Amino acid sequence: GDSVTQMEGPVTLSEEAFLTINCTYTATGYPSLFWYVQYPGEGLQLLLKATKADDKGSNKGFEATYRKETTSFHLEKGSVQVSDSAVYFCALSENNNDMRFGAGTRLTVKP
Amino acid sequence: DTGVSQNPRHKITKRGQNVTFRCDPISEHNRLYWYRQTLGQGPEFLTYFQNEAQLEKSRLLSDRFSAERPKGSFSTLEIQRTEQGDSAMYLCASSLGARTEQYFGPGTRLTVT
């Protein structure tokens, strides 16, 4: 069945460092891909999404490109801030009913 | 605040007891989803409703679990005869329809002792 594999954490970076969190997926069809973020004490929030191959999702300085050839949707940010400290989840949905999530990657950004 | 709300936020119960959680979606959203999240894992899909109809159930949803959305607005998730393995965060999400963003509530953390 469909699944998502995420880079294991935790990830600790200094402020202004470059961030990459790897995500690869397995799907039988053509899923939509998502990154969700969970800040401490809060619910999951959609960070960005892409619905077809070569689409780039972007939000708050974060970007991810839907790569069908490598079945990947890696999350990147050029310069992280302390406020980006959170848990990041990669997810896919083939029919927008059943969303499959990765295990999550905890990011800590130190000043 | 017009986001998704869940009650209670925390529930501690003894093994064998029944528990019920409530989810209030964003008012105009016709789809409502339930997920379970265990420590260190991502959310796992349990079931979803379109209006009052329950359209899909995961194999994770054993016979002890039942969900309802009687009037197409709020939903309840009941777990009967709780087991320690049921300890998890139960998340609710809603969306405006298929192929649209799911908005998540803060979750109900269940601890079964």
mmCIF file of C-alpha atoms in Angstrom:
data_model
loop_
_atom_site.group_PDB
_atom_site.id
_atom_site.type_symbol
_atom_site.label_atom_id
_atom_site.label_comp_id
_atom_site.label_asym_id
_atom_site.label_seq_id
_atom_site.Cartn_x
_atom_site.Cartn_y
_atom_site.Cartn_z
ATOM 1 C CA GLY A 1 0.000 0.000 0.000
ATOM 2 C CA ASP A 2 0.886 3.657 -0.067
ATOM 3 C CA SER A 3 3.528 4.798 2.392
ATOM 4 C CA VAL A 4 5.834 7.674 3.293
ATOM 5 C CA THR A 5 9.389 7.397 4.593
ATOM 6 C CA GLN A 6 10.882 10.396 6.310
ATOM 7 C CA MET A 7 14.374 11.268 7.404
ATOM 8 C CA GLU A 8 14.831 10.265 10.997
ATOM 9 C CA GLY A 9 15.422 12.937 13.562
ATOM 10 C CA PRO A 10 15.979 14.723 15.665
ATOM 11 C CA VAL A 11 17.660 17.426 13.630
ATOM 12 C CA THR A 12 19.472 20.240 15.425
ATOM 13 C CA LEU A 13 20.649 23.295 13.530
ATOM 14 C CA SER A 14 21.981 26.724 14.323
ATOM 15 C CA GLU A 15 19.959 29.763 13.348
ATOM 16 C CA GLU A 16 20.396 30.745 9.672
ATOM 17 C CA ALA A 17 21.559 27.253 8.682
ATOM 18 C CA PHE A 18 20.201 25.468 5.596
ATOM 19 C CA LEU A 19 17.555 22.822 6.233
ATOM 20 C CA THR A 20 16.747 19.687 4.292
ATOM 21 C CA ILE A 21 14.346 17.026 5.539
ATOM 22 C CA ASN A 22 14.138 14.074 3.184
ATOM 23 C CA CYS A 23 10.857 12.416 2.267
ATOM 24 C CA THR A 24 10.239 9.587 -0.180
ATOM 25 C CA TYR A 25 6.986 7.889 -0.966
ATOM 26 C CA THR A 26 5.480 4.734 -2.409
ATOM 27 C CA ALA A 27 2.161 4.978 -4.207
ATOM 28 C CA THR A 28 0.273 3.051 -6.839
ATOM 29 C CA GLY A 29 -1.152 6.113 -8.554
ATOM 30 C CA TYR A 30 -0.550 9.842 -8.593
ATOM 31 C CA PRO A 31 -0.868 11.157 -5.068
ATOM 32 C CA SER A 32 -0.948 14.680 -3.750
ATOM 33 C CA LEU A 33 1.966 15.373 -1.405
ATOM 34 C CA PHE A 34 1.985 17.488 1.732
ATOM 35 C CA TRP A 35 4.188 18.800 4.490
ATOM 36 C CA TYR A 36 2.491 19.415 7.826
ATOM 37 C CA VAL A 37 4.099 21.111 10.833
ATOM 38 C CA GLN A 38 3.289 20.689 14.505
ATOM 39 C CA TYR A 39 4.543 23.438 16.804
ATOM 40 C CA PRO A 40 4.864 22.639 20.514
ATOM 41 C CA GLY A 41 1.445 22.385 22.136
ATOM 42 C CA GLU A 42 -0.435 22.974 18.883
ATOM 43 C CA GLY A 43 -2.285 20.912 16.291
ATOM 44 C CA LEU A 44 -1.010 19.892 12.880
ATOM 45 C CA GLN A 45 -0.942 22.700 10.323
ATOM 46 C CA LEU A 46 -0.537 22.385 6.594
ATOM 47 C CA LEU A 47 2.792 23.942 5.603
ATOM 48 C CA LEU A 48 2.735 23.330 1.852
ATOM 49 C CA LYS A 49 1.466 20.935 -0.767
ATOM 50 C CA ALA A 50 1.939 19.824 -4.374
ATOM 51 C CA THR A 51 -0.637 17.988 -6.428
ATOM 52 C CA LYS A 52 1.288 16.827 -9.496
ATOM 53 C CA ALA A 53 4.771 16.032 -10.710
ATOM 54 C CA ASP A 54 7.215 18.959 -10.888
ATOM 55 C CA ASP A 55 4.929 21.199 -8.829
ATOM 56 C CA LYS A 56 6.737 23.213 -6.170
ATOM 57 C CA GLY A 57 4.939 23.971 -2.938
ATOM 58 C CA SER A 58 6.186 26.922 -0.901
ATOM 59 C CA ASN A 59 5.241 28.765 2.259
ATOM 60 C CA LYS A 60 7.037 30.773 4.973
ATOM 61 C CA GLY A 61 10.378 30.305 3.199
ATOM 62 C CA PHE A 62 9.968 26.515 3.007
ATOM 63 C CA GLU A 63 9.908 24.745 -0.359
ATOM 64 C CA ALA A 64 9.395 21.215 -1.631
ATOM 65 C CA THR A 65 9.275 19.923 -5.213
ATOM 66 C CA TYR A 66 7.238 16.887 -6.274
ATOM 67 C CA ARG A 67 9.764 14.610 -8.009
ATOM 68 C CA LYS A 68 8.029 11.664 -9.642
ATOM 69 C CA GLU A 69 11.235 10.183 -11.044
ATOM 70 C CA THR A 70 12.761 9.857 -7.575
ATOM 71 C CA THR A 71 9.424 9.566 -5.706
ATOM 72 C CA SER A 72 10.565 12.316 -3.380
ATOM 73 C CA PHE A 73 9.253 15.499 -1.781
ATOM 74 C CA HIS A 74 12.161 16.874 0.242
ATOM 75 C CA LEU A 75 11.540 19.920 2.443
ATOM 76 C CA GLU A 76 14.086 22.766 2.278
ATOM 77 C CA LYS A 77 14.585 26.163 3.818
ATOM 78 C CA GLY A 78 17.520 28.407 3.142
ATOM 79 C CA SER A 79 17.845 30.019 6.566
ATOM 80 C CA VAL A 80 16.056 28.563 9.577
ATOM 81 C CA GLN A 81 14.942 30.543 12.604
ATOM 82 C CA VAL A 82 14.429 29.528 16.220
ATOM 83 C CA SER A 83 10.687 29.819 15.599
ATOM 84 C CA ASP A 84 10.900 26.987 13.029
ATOM 85 C CA SER A 85 11.530 24.496 15.839
ATOM 86 C CA ALA A 86 8.731 21.954 15.480
ATOM 87 C CA VAL A 87 7.922 18.460 14.249
ATOM 88 C CA TYR A 88 7.541 18.165 10.471
ATOM 89 C CA PHE A 89 5.417 15.460 8.827
ATOM 90 C CA CYS A 90 5.468 14.437 5.196
ATOM 91 C CA ALA A 91 2.176 12.983 3.943
ATOM 92 C CA LEU A 92 0.470 11.749 0.815
ATOM 93 C CA SER A 93 -3.080 11.218 -0.319
ATOM 94 C CA GLU A 94 -4.185 9.426 -3.453
ATOM 95 C CA ASN A 95 -7.869 10.171 -3.063
ATOM 96 C CA ASN A 96 -7.880 12.909 -0.443
ATOM 97 C CA ASN A 97 -9.769 10.654 1.918
ATOM 98 C CA ASP A 98 -7.076 8.533 3.475
ATOM 99 C CA MET A 99 -3.957 10.591 4.232
ATOM 100 C CA ARG A 100 -0.742 8.644 4.961
ATOM 101 C CA PHE A 101 1.850 10.320 7.166
ATOM 102 C CA GLY A 102 5.527 9.741 7.783
ATOM 103 C CA ALA A 103 6.823 9.294 11.310
ATOM 104 C CA GLY A 104 7.769 12.944 11.679
ATOM 105 C CA THR A 105 11.102 14.740 12.046
ATOM 106 C CA ARG A 106 11.742 16.917 15.076
ATOM 107 C CA LEU A 107 13.700 20.068 14.257
ATOM 108 C CA THR A 108 15.381 22.157 16.926
ATOM 109 C CA VAL A 109 16.969 25.450 15.922
ATOM 110 C CA LYS A 110 19.423 26.977 18.385
ATOM 111 C CA PRO A 111 20.214 30.696 18.540
ATOM 112 C CA ASP B 1 -11.966 30.837 17.157
ATOM 113 C CA THR B 2 -13.527 28.904 14.286
ATOM 114 C CA GLY B 3 -10.998 26.086 14.091
ATOM 115 C CA VAL B 4 -11.546 22.410 14.776
ATOM 116 C CA SER B 5 -12.130 21.741 18.463
ATOM 117 C CA GLN B 6 -11.848 18.503 20.395
ATOM 118 C CA ASN B 7 -12.987 17.556 23.870
ATOM 119 C CA PRO B 8 -11.705 16.500 26.236
ATOM 120 C CA ARG B 9 -8.067 17.398 25.640
ATOM 121 C CA HIS B 10 -6.897 14.699 28.028
ATOM 122 C CA LYS B 11 -8.565 11.531 29.278
ATOM 123 C CA ILE B 12 -7.207 9.011 31.746
ATOM 124 C CA THR B 13 -9.201 5.829 32.119
ATOM 125 C CA LYS B 14 -8.813 2.354 33.525
ATOM 126 C CA ARG B 15 -8.538 -0.669 31.316
ATOM 127 C CA GLY B 16 -11.950 -2.041 30.432
ATOM 128 C CA GLN B 17 -13.795 1.266 30.695
ATOM 129 C CA ASN B 18 -15.574 2.977 27.789
ATOM 130 C CA VAL B 19 -14.550 6.441 26.625
ATOM 131 C CA THR B 20 -16.088 8.907 24.198
ATOM 132 C CA PHE B 21 -14.413 11.839 22.467
ATOM 133 C CA ARG B 22 -16.066 14.701 20.663
ATOM 134 C CA CYS B 23 -14.950 16.679 17.619
ATOM 135 C CA ASP B 24 -16.497 19.908 16.373
ATOM 136 C CA PRO B 25 -15.336 20.654 12.826
ATOM 137 C CA ILE B 26 -15.144 23.996 11.091
ATOM 138 C CA SER B 27 -18.792 24.870 10.533
ATOM 139 C CA GLU B 28 -19.025 24.770 6.749
ATOM 140 C CA HIS B 29 -16.843 21.673 6.334
ATOM 141 C CA ASN B 30 -18.726 18.601 5.164
ATOM 142 C CA ARG B 31 -15.876 16.116 5.623
ATOM 143 C CA LEU B 32 -14.630 14.961 8.995
ATOM 144 C CA TYR B 33 -11.721 12.605 9.641
ATOM 145 C CA TRP B 34 -10.407 10.710 12.666
ATOM 146 C CA TYR B 35 -6.748 9.749 13.084
ATOM 147 C CA ARG B 36 -4.727 8.104 15.835
ATOM 148 C CA GLN B 37 -1.178 9.130 16.656
ATOM 149 C CA THR B 38 1.113 7.152 18.930
ATOM 150 C CA LEU B 39 4.324 8.506 20.414
ATOM 151 C CA GLY B 40 7.027 9.060 17.832
ATOM 152 C CA GLN B 41 4.781 8.196 14.905
ATOM 153 C CA GLY B 42 2.739 10.104 12.389
ATOM 154 C CA PRO B 43 -1.050 10.111 12.458
ATOM 155 C CA GLU B 44 -2.795 6.966 11.190
ATOM 156 C CA PHE B 45 -6.140 7.232 9.428
ATOM 157 C CA LEU B 46 -9.098 5.669 11.229
ATOM 158 C CA THR B 47 -12.260 6.773 9.452
ATOM 159 C CA TYR B 48 -13.959 9.655 7.688
ATOM 160 C CA PHE B 49 -17.438 11.073 7.153
ATOM 161 C CA GLN B 50 -18.994 13.043 4.383
ATOM 162 C CA ASN B 51 -21.871 14.841 6.051
ATOM 163 C CA GLU B 52 -23.466 12.143 8.246
ATOM 164 C CA ALA B 53 -22.331 9.175 6.141
ATOM 165 C CA GLN B 54 -19.322 7.177 7.292
ATOM 166 C CA LEU B 55 -17.639 6.369 3.993
ATOM 167 C CA GLU B 56 -14.404 4.614 4.899
ATOM 168 C CA LYS B 57 -12.991 2.746 7.862
ATOM 169 C CA SER B 58 -9.413 1.646 8.382
ATOM 170 C CA ARG B 59 -8.594 -1.904 9.451
ATOM 171 C CA LEU B 60 -7.178 -0.208 12.572
ATOM 172 C CA LEU B 61 -10.752 0.496 13.637
ATOM 173 C CA SER B 62 -11.557 -2.674 15.561
ATOM 174 C CA ASP B 63 -15.053 -3.679 16.676
ATOM 175 C CA ARG B 64 -14.462 -1.842 19.940
ATOM 176 C CA PHE B 65 -14.316 1.480 18.106
ATOM 177 C CA SER B 66 -17.349 3.281 16.764
ATOM 178 C CA ALA B 67 -17.733 6.736 15.295
ATOM 179 C CA GLU B 68 -20.829 8.745 14.562
ATOM 180 C CA ARG B 69 -21.733 12.052 13.015
ATOM 181 C CA PRO B 70 -25.479 12.071 13.496
ATOM 182 C CA LYS B 71 -26.421 15.413 11.985
ATOM 183 C CA GLY B 72 -23.445 15.993 9.796
ATOM 184 C CA SER B 73 -21.933 18.462 12.245
ATOM 185 C CA PHE B 74 -20.001 17.260 15.316
ATOM 186 C CA SER B 75 -18.704 13.709 15.590
ATOM 187 C CA THR B 76 -18.045 11.310 18.434
ATOM 188 C CA LEU B 77 -15.522 8.497 18.648
ATOM 189 C CA GLU B 78 -16.246 5.830 21.257
ATOM 190 C CA ILE B 79 -13.851 3.147 22.414
ATOM 191 C CA GLN B 80 -15.400 0.289 24.360
ATOM 192 C CA ARG B 81 -13.506 -1.931 26.797
ATOM 193 C CA THR B 82 -10.341 0.133 26.494
ATOM 194 C CA GLU B 83 -6.960 -1.606 26.393
ATOM 195 C CA GLN B 84 -3.532 -0.215 27.210
ATOM 196 C CA GLY B 85 -2.697 -0.321 23.516
ATOM 197 C CA ASP B 86 -5.416 2.256 22.899
ATOM 198 C CA SER B 87 -3.289 4.900 24.645
ATOM 199 C CA ALA B 88 -2.601 7.508 21.970
ATOM 200 C CA MET B 89 -3.494 10.957 20.719
ATOM 201 C CA TYR B 90 -6.780 10.926 18.804
ATOM 202 C CA LEU B 91 -6.902 13.627 16.151
ATOM 203 C CA CYS B 92 -9.862 15.018 14.291
ATOM 204 C CA ALA B 93 -9.663 16.960 11.040
ATOM 205 C CA SER B 94 -12.193 18.528 8.716
ATOM 206 C CA SER B 95 -12.219 19.725 5.120
ATOM 207 C CA LEU B 96 -14.516 21.527 2.729
ATOM 208 C CA GLY B 97 -14.750 18.490 0.476
ATOM 209 C CA ALA B 98 -12.585 16.075 -1.407
ATOM 210 C CA ARG B 99 -9.189 17.220 -2.607
ATOM 211 C CA THR B 100 -9.023 20.149 -0.190
ATOM 212 C CA GLU B 101 -6.841 20.865 2.811
ATOM 213 C CA GLN B 102 -7.579 19.017 6.036
ATOM 214 C CA TYR B 103 -7.595 21.233 9.135
ATOM 215 C CA PHE B 104 -6.623 19.455 12.323
ATOM 216 C CA GLY B 105 -7.820 19.905 15.882
ATOM 217 C CA PRO B 106 -5.508 19.850 18.915
ATOM 218 C CA GLY B 107 -6.276 16.214 19.685
ATOM 219 C CA THR B 108 -7.477 14.220 22.686
ATOM 220 C CA ARG B 109 -4.727 12.405 24.560
ATOM 221 C CA LEU B 110 -5.983 9.092 25.955
ATOM 222 C CA THR B 111 -4.089 7.245 28.660
ATOM 223 C CA VAL B 112 -5.323 3.797 29.628
ATOM 224 C CA THR B 113 -3.953 2.577 32.968
#
